[in-house]
Amino acid sequence: MNQYVLAIDGGATKTTLSLRDAEGKIYFEKTTTSTNYQAIGTEKAEKVLTDLLEDAYTSTGIQNIAVAAFAMAGVDTKNGLAIVRNIIDRSRQNSSFCIHHTIIENDVQSTLIGLTGNNAGALVISGTGSAAYATDGKGRIERSGGWGHRVGDEGSGYWIGREILNTIFRYEDGRLPKPTILTDLVYDLLQINNIEQLNDWIYHPNYTNAQMAKISAVLSKAISLGDERAIDIACEAAKELSLMTDAVLRKIGPIHEKFVVYLNGGILKNNPVILKLYKDYVKELYPHISFHLCNQNPIDYIANRALRSLK
């Protein structure tokens, strides 16, 4: 009898579910909105997850799931794990699936395991949020960063977006001596005309962290136009991500010559200046390590994590 796995990537911006068999064949895959309870609350997270699970069952008719790997943002503490576990338990009870084994992990940790298997390595993600995880390949996993937008997420899309908006407000106040093209680029992106409209956008009732992260999309254009503040923000982002990487590598050390740091997330994939600066900073400390920019979607690595647990 064929065995099936569920892989769920519950990120800060979106959630993807994939139902696959033991050979990796995809029977159902769908992406919907965030299930990060820290961003949208537990009730909304539960509803999104329940609807997604039921969509998968309705579309496939497959009921028995050998392993379900829930890779969820917000699983950073024991309390966070307990909250997410309750959300998942209620969603499972409201779905038609019979799941025999459930894995609940931080989304970065689960992706790392799917990437490295039994090998040592690290994963640095900079998307809406940011975090670095590393493993020695023998079951030990360490982390740095990933503490959320209120106190951390340095070098992430959210952090960059906030830095960009802070720059615009500081210039408007007269606290910055030089003008910045970031103002015009953000106004064009949001289809607004002045600082009051920008303030209204920030504090509107339906604001989300993902919307703040989207502001980071203007950074590359501003850099190409030679904007000094945009270049400063890129340097700061790269430095923060390198500090995060150094911290987690020191925790997991020693680092051998074949050690790979996997890189994922929209900031590292779509901002070549940040990517180059980041690599340069890390190479100064660890000249022998190599980097691998992930070219698959995170859900594929999480599915690998689920499939490995079948063996």
Tab-separated table of C-alpha atoms in Angstrom:
chain	number	residue	atom	x	y	z
A	1	MET	CA	0.000	0.000	0.000
A	2	ASN	CA	1.290	3.427	-0.949
A	3	GLN	CA	2.263	5.759	1.875
A	4	TYR	CA	1.449	9.454	1.826
A	5	VAL	CA	2.932	12.466	3.537
A	6	LEU	CA	1.726	16.000	4.133
A	7	ALA	CA	4.184	18.884	4.140
A	8	ILE	CA	2.971	22.220	5.471
A	9	ASP	CA	5.075	25.365	5.238
A	10	GLY	CA	3.387	27.876	7.530
A	11	GLY	CA	5.307	31.090	7.041
A	12	ALA	CA	4.804	34.700	8.016
A	13	THR	CA	3.545	35.659	4.556
A	14	LYS	CA	1.931	32.535	3.148
A	15	THR	CA	1.174	28.885	3.853
A	16	THR	CA	1.737	26.043	1.406
A	17	LEU	CA	0.460	22.474	1.756
A	18	SER	CA	1.715	19.614	-0.375
A	19	LEU	CA	0.416	16.024	-0.346
A	20	ARG	CA	2.882	13.514	-1.788
A	21	ASP	CA	3.489	9.773	-1.868
A	22	ALA	CA	6.613	7.951	-0.735
A	23	GLU	CA	8.159	8.385	-4.200
A	24	GLY	CA	7.665	12.149	-4.083
A	25	LYS	CA	4.764	12.319	-6.541
A	26	ILE	CA	2.600	15.369	-5.850
A	27	TYR	CA	-1.140	14.749	-5.545
A	28	PHE	CA	-2.161	18.157	-4.233
A	29	GLU	CA	-0.437	21.463	-3.613
A	30	LYS	CA	-1.902	24.819	-2.692
A	31	THR	CA	-0.688	28.124	-1.284
A	32	THR	CA	-2.832	30.434	0.811
A	33	THR	CA	-2.377	33.165	3.417
A	34	SER	CA	-0.220	33.212	6.555
A	35	THR	CA	-0.792	30.848	9.492
A	36	ASN	CA	1.627	32.652	11.804
A	37	TYR	CA	-0.439	33.180	14.953
A	38	GLN	CA	1.899	35.988	16.037
A	39	ALA	CA	0.843	37.978	12.986
A	40	ILE	CA	-2.839	37.048	12.521
A	41	GLY	CA	-3.964	35.480	15.815
A	42	THR	CA	-4.773	31.880	16.741
A	43	GLU	CA	-8.370	31.796	15.477
A	44	LYS	CA	-7.485	32.993	11.984
A	45	ALA	CA	-4.485	30.682	11.862
A	46	GLU	CA	-6.658	27.710	12.791
A	47	LYS	CA	-9.253	28.545	10.132
A	48	VAL	CA	-6.676	28.960	7.370
A	49	LEU	CA	-5.035	25.661	8.284
A	50	THR	CA	-8.349	23.800	8.615
A	51	ASP	CA	-9.548	25.038	5.229
A	52	LEU	CA	-6.261	24.059	3.615
A	53	LEU	CA	-6.342	20.543	5.058
A	54	GLU	CA	-9.942	20.055	3.967
A	55	ASP	CA	-9.159	21.322	0.463
A	56	ALA	CA	-6.412	18.698	0.207
A	57	TYR	CA	-8.729	15.901	1.340
A	58	THR	CA	-11.617	16.985	-0.883
A	59	SER	CA	-9.371	17.216	-3.929
A	60	THR	CA	-7.645	13.832	-3.456
A	61	GLY	CA	-9.908	11.609	-1.375
A	62	ILE	CA	-6.765	10.325	0.321
A	63	GLN	CA	-7.473	9.841	4.027
A	64	ASN	CA	-4.578	7.975	5.617
A	65	ILE	CA	-1.440	10.064	6.018
A	66	ALA	CA	1.688	8.320	7.316
A	67	VAL	CA	3.530	11.531	8.267
A	68	ALA	CA	2.499	15.161	8.409
A	69	ALA	CA	5.334	17.660	8.830
A	70	PHE	CA	4.085	21.044	10.026
A	71	ALA	CA	6.920	23.539	9.536
A	72	MET	CA	5.529	26.622	11.217
A	73	ALA	CA	6.686	30.159	11.884
A	74	GLY	CA	6.276	31.123	15.537
A	75	VAL	CA	7.670	27.872	16.979
A	76	ASP	CA	10.506	29.629	18.785
A	77	THR	CA	9.831	28.836	22.460
A	78	LYS	CA	8.122	26.115	24.501
A	79	ASN	CA	5.084	28.355	24.835
A	80	GLY	CA	5.088	29.085	21.100
A	81	LEU	CA	5.274	25.360	20.367
A	82	ALA	CA	2.343	24.715	22.706
A	83	ILE	CA	0.231	27.388	21.008
A	84	VAL	CA	1.022	26.077	17.523
A	85	ARG	CA	0.407	22.491	18.632
A	86	ASN	CA	-3.072	23.464	19.861
A	87	ILE	CA	-3.815	25.195	16.540
A	88	ILE	CA	-2.695	22.133	14.606
A	89	ASP	CA	-4.572	19.686	16.877
A	90	ARG	CA	-7.829	21.593	16.437
A	91	SER	CA	-7.305	21.849	12.684
A	92	ARG	CA	-6.627	18.128	12.437
A	93	GLN	CA	-9.767	17.330	14.427
A	94	ASN	CA	-11.805	19.446	12.023
A	95	SER	CA	-10.343	17.766	8.944
A	96	SER	CA	-11.059	14.372	7.388
A	97	PHE	CA	-7.473	13.144	7.466
A	98	CYS	CA	-6.226	10.301	9.637
A	99	ILE	CA	-2.637	11.294	10.401
A	100	HIS	CA	-0.503	8.593	12.013
A	101	HIS	CA	2.590	10.637	12.878
A	102	THR	CA	2.849	14.403	13.259
A	103	ILE	CA	6.007	16.505	13.259
A	104	ILE	CA	5.770	20.109	14.465
A	105	GLU	CA	8.888	22.237	14.052
A	106	ASN	CA	10.049	25.736	13.393
A	107	ASP	CA	9.862	26.284	9.628
A	108	VAL	CA	13.583	27.056	9.284
A	109	GLN	CA	14.610	24.009	11.321
A	110	SER	CA	12.400	21.720	9.260
A	111	THR	CA	13.776	23.131	6.012
A	112	LEU	CA	17.336	22.671	7.278
A	113	ILE	CA	16.725	18.984	8.045
A	114	GLY	CA	15.179	18.522	4.615
A	115	LEU	CA	18.226	20.120	3.017
A	116	THR	CA	21.057	18.490	4.934
A	117	GLY	CA	19.770	15.062	5.923
A	118	ASN	CA	22.582	13.460	7.929
A	119	ASN	CA	25.207	16.021	6.931
A	120	ALA	CA	26.435	19.064	8.818
A	121	GLY	CA	25.319	22.403	7.398
A	122	ALA	CA	23.531	25.657	8.029
A	123	LEU	CA	20.537	27.482	6.624
A	124	VAL	CA	20.177	31.240	6.585
A	125	ILE	CA	16.809	32.633	5.565
A	126	SER	CA	15.931	36.229	4.848
A	127	GLY	CA	12.373	36.613	3.654
A	128	THR	CA	9.640	38.400	5.552
A	129	GLY	CA	11.627	37.456	8.664
A	130	SER	CA	15.168	36.181	9.160
A	131	ALA	CA	16.892	33.372	11.035
A	132	ALA	CA	19.923	31.097	10.949
A	133	TYR	CA	19.974	27.426	11.933
A	134	ALA	CA	22.861	24.955	11.870
A	135	THR	CA	23.263	21.226	12.458
A	136	ASP	CA	26.253	19.001	13.098
A	137	GLY	CA	24.549	16.191	11.148
A	138	LYS	CA	24.294	14.082	14.301
A	139	GLY	CA	21.041	15.455	15.698
A	140	ARG	CA	22.299	18.632	17.292
A	141	ILE	CA	20.669	21.826	16.011
A	142	GLU	CA	21.481	25.406	16.994
A	143	ARG	CA	19.880	28.695	16.031
A	144	SER	CA	20.528	32.407	15.938
A	145	GLY	CA	17.976	35.120	15.235
A	146	GLY	CA	14.401	34.404	14.285
A	147	TRP	CA	12.986	36.229	17.290
A	148	GLY	CA	10.265	38.002	15.354
A	149	HIS	CA	9.650	41.494	14.067
A	150	ARG	CA	9.176	43.191	17.440
A	151	VAL	CA	12.704	42.537	18.664
A	152	GLY	CA	14.615	40.980	15.784
A	153	ASP	CA	14.344	39.796	12.161
A	154	GLU	CA	17.420	41.866	11.324
A	155	GLY	CA	18.296	41.866	7.633
A	156	SER	CA	14.847	40.591	6.647
A	157	GLY	CA	12.307	42.049	4.252
A	158	TYR	CA	10.331	43.402	7.187
A	159	TRP	CA	13.438	44.970	8.723
A	160	ILE	CA	14.489	46.515	5.398
A	161	GLY	CA	10.982	47.842	4.786
A	162	ARG	CA	10.943	49.435	8.222
A	163	GLU	CA	14.373	50.998	7.634
A	164	ILE	CA	13.185	52.420	4.318
A	165	LEU	CA	10.083	53.971	5.872
A	166	ASN	CA	12.102	55.292	8.794
A	167	THR	CA	14.405	56.978	6.279
A	168	ILE	CA	11.455	58.630	4.539
A	169	PHE	CA	10.006	59.995	7.785
A	170	ARG	CA	13.397	61.191	9.012
A	171	TYR	CA	13.972	63.102	5.782
A	172	GLU	CA	10.471	64.581	5.959
A	173	ASP	CA	11.257	65.823	9.474
A	174	GLY	CA	14.566	67.334	8.428
A	175	ARG	CA	16.582	64.787	10.389
A	176	LEU	CA	18.471	63.628	7.282
A	177	PRO	CA	20.607	66.112	5.355
A	178	LYS	CA	20.307	64.555	1.891
A	179	PRO	CA	17.199	63.665	-0.144
A	180	THR	CA	16.549	60.019	-1.029
A	181	ILE	CA	14.946	58.417	-4.063
A	182	LEU	CA	13.362	55.932	-1.658
A	183	THR	CA	10.525	58.396	-1.051
A	184	ASP	CA	9.444	58.506	-4.699
A	185	LEU	CA	9.867	54.756	-5.138
A	186	VAL	CA	7.701	53.934	-2.120
A	187	TYR	CA	5.049	56.465	-3.115
A	188	ASP	CA	4.905	54.884	-6.581
A	189	LEU	CA	4.704	51.388	-5.110
A	190	LEU	CA	1.835	52.285	-2.780
A	191	GLN	CA	0.116	54.670	-5.198
A	192	ILE	CA	0.178	57.543	-2.700
A	193	ASN	CA	1.296	61.169	-2.901
A	194	ASN	CA	2.445	62.427	0.503
A	195	ILE	CA	3.719	61.577	3.971
A	196	GLU	CA	0.281	61.728	5.587
A	197	GLN	CA	-1.017	59.058	3.226
A	198	LEU	CA	2.053	56.948	4.025
A	199	ASN	CA	1.343	57.276	7.739
A	200	ASP	CA	-2.285	56.254	7.142
A	201	TRP	CA	-1.097	53.213	5.174
A	202	ILE	CA	1.154	52.084	8.031
A	203	TYR	CA	-1.591	52.328	10.626
A	204	HIS	CA	-4.556	51.080	8.641
A	205	PRO	CA	-6.582	48.302	10.355
A	206	ASN	CA	-5.601	45.545	7.921
A	207	TYR	CA	-1.857	46.151	8.105
A	208	THR	CA	0.323	43.015	8.120
A	209	ASN	CA	4.038	42.316	8.494
A	210	ALA	CA	4.040	40.944	4.955
A	211	GLN	CA	2.938	44.342	3.640
A	212	MET	CA	5.839	46.003	5.423
A	213	ALA	CA	8.203	43.415	3.928
A	214	LYS	CA	6.980	44.254	0.411
A	215	ILE	CA	8.386	47.758	0.825
A	216	SER	CA	11.844	46.171	0.589
A	217	ALA	CA	11.182	45.563	-3.115
A	218	VAL	CA	12.239	49.151	-3.931
A	219	LEU	CA	15.724	48.777	-2.429
A	220	SER	CA	17.461	47.287	-5.469
A	221	LYS	CA	16.130	50.035	-7.744
A	222	ALA	CA	17.299	52.722	-5.326
A	223	ILE	CA	20.757	51.125	-5.144
A	224	SER	CA	21.011	51.025	-8.946
A	225	LEU	CA	20.276	54.774	-8.936
A	226	GLY	CA	23.117	55.360	-6.478
A	227	ASP	CA	20.984	56.327	-3.492
A	228	GLU	CA	23.340	56.576	-0.509
A	229	ARG	CA	20.795	55.645	2.119
A	230	ALA	CA	19.656	52.599	0.138
A	231	ILE	CA	23.268	51.437	-0.110
A	232	ASP	CA	23.677	51.954	3.655
A	233	ILE	CA	20.564	49.862	4.348
A	234	ALA	CA	21.881	47.063	2.106
A	235	CYS	CA	25.220	47.097	3.927
A	236	GLU	CA	23.496	47.019	7.307
A	237	ALA	CA	21.232	44.146	6.236
A	238	ALA	CA	24.165	42.088	4.947
A	239	LYS	CA	26.149	42.766	8.115
A	240	GLU	CA	23.257	41.728	10.366
A	241	LEU	CA	22.786	38.481	8.436
A	242	SER	CA	26.521	37.777	8.632
A	243	LEU	CA	26.507	38.349	12.405
A	244	MET	CA	23.615	35.910	12.680
A	245	THR	CA	25.530	33.369	10.607
A	246	ASP	CA	28.732	33.758	12.621
A	247	ALA	CA	26.811	33.305	15.864
A	248	VAL	CA	25.188	30.029	14.812
A	249	LEU	CA	28.410	28.656	13.286
A	250	ARG	CA	30.301	29.338	16.506
A	251	LYS	CA	27.601	27.440	18.396
A	252	ILE	CA	27.766	24.395	16.133
A	253	GLY	CA	31.550	24.431	15.423
A	254	PRO	CA	34.110	23.330	14.552
A	255	ILE	CA	33.427	24.087	10.887
A	256	HIS	CA	35.138	21.779	8.383
A	257	GLU	CA	36.105	22.646	4.814
A	258	LYS	CA	33.091	20.923	3.226
A	259	PHE	CA	30.599	22.819	5.370
A	260	VAL	CA	27.760	24.337	3.297
A	261	VAL	CA	25.673	27.368	4.237
A	262	TYR	CA	22.365	27.191	2.388
A	263	LEU	CA	20.714	30.512	1.586
A	264	ASN	CA	17.004	31.061	1.047
A	265	GLY	CA	14.391	33.804	1.060
A	266	GLY	CA	13.485	36.659	-1.240
A	267	ILE	CA	16.021	39.146	0.131
A	268	LEU	CA	19.024	36.933	-0.573
A	269	LYS	CA	17.605	35.723	-3.895
A	270	ASN	CA	16.523	39.082	-5.294
A	271	ASN	CA	19.092	41.536	-3.925
A	272	PRO	CA	22.489	40.785	-5.500
A	273	VAL	CA	24.193	43.609	-3.599
A	274	ILE	CA	23.068	42.250	-0.232
A	275	LEU	CA	23.985	38.694	-1.280
A	276	LYS	CA	27.510	39.673	-2.346
A	277	LEU	CA	28.159	41.802	0.744
A	278	TYR	CA	26.845	39.035	2.992
A	279	LYS	CA	29.095	36.406	1.402
A	280	ASP	CA	32.101	38.717	1.651
A	281	TYR	CA	31.480	39.373	5.343
A	282	VAL	CA	31.104	35.657	6.161
A	283	LYS	CA	34.092	34.619	4.029
A	284	GLU	CA	36.328	36.936	6.035
A	285	LEU	CA	35.593	34.764	9.076
A	286	TYR	CA	35.154	31.365	7.403
A	287	PRO	CA	37.186	31.381	4.146
A	288	HIS	CA	36.743	27.655	3.448
A	289	ILE	CA	32.960	27.287	3.671
A	290	SER	CA	30.770	27.249	0.577
A	291	PHE	CA	27.362	28.768	-0.124
A	292	HIS	CA	24.398	27.277	-1.932
A	293	LEU	CA	21.496	29.480	-2.987
A	294	CYS	CA	18.390	27.299	-2.774
A	295	ASN	CA	16.580	27.001	-6.098
A	296	GLN	CA	13.614	24.940	-4.956
A	297	ASN	CA	10.608	26.121	-3.032
A	298	PRO	CA	10.771	25.645	0.764
A	299	ILE	CA	7.858	23.207	0.586
A	300	ASP	CA	10.062	20.770	-1.370
A	301	TYR	CA	12.634	20.677	1.418
A	302	ILE	CA	9.914	20.252	4.043
A	303	ALA	CA	8.461	17.396	2.010
A	304	ASN	CA	11.946	15.813	2.006
A	305	ARG	CA	11.975	16.159	5.778
A	306	ALA	CA	8.646	14.291	5.994
A	307	LEU	CA	9.737	11.626	3.516
A	308	ARG	CA	12.974	10.966	5.414
A	309	SER	CA	10.986	10.159	8.545
A	310	LEU	CA	9.320	7.293	6.670
A	311	LYS	CA	12.639	5.462	6.394
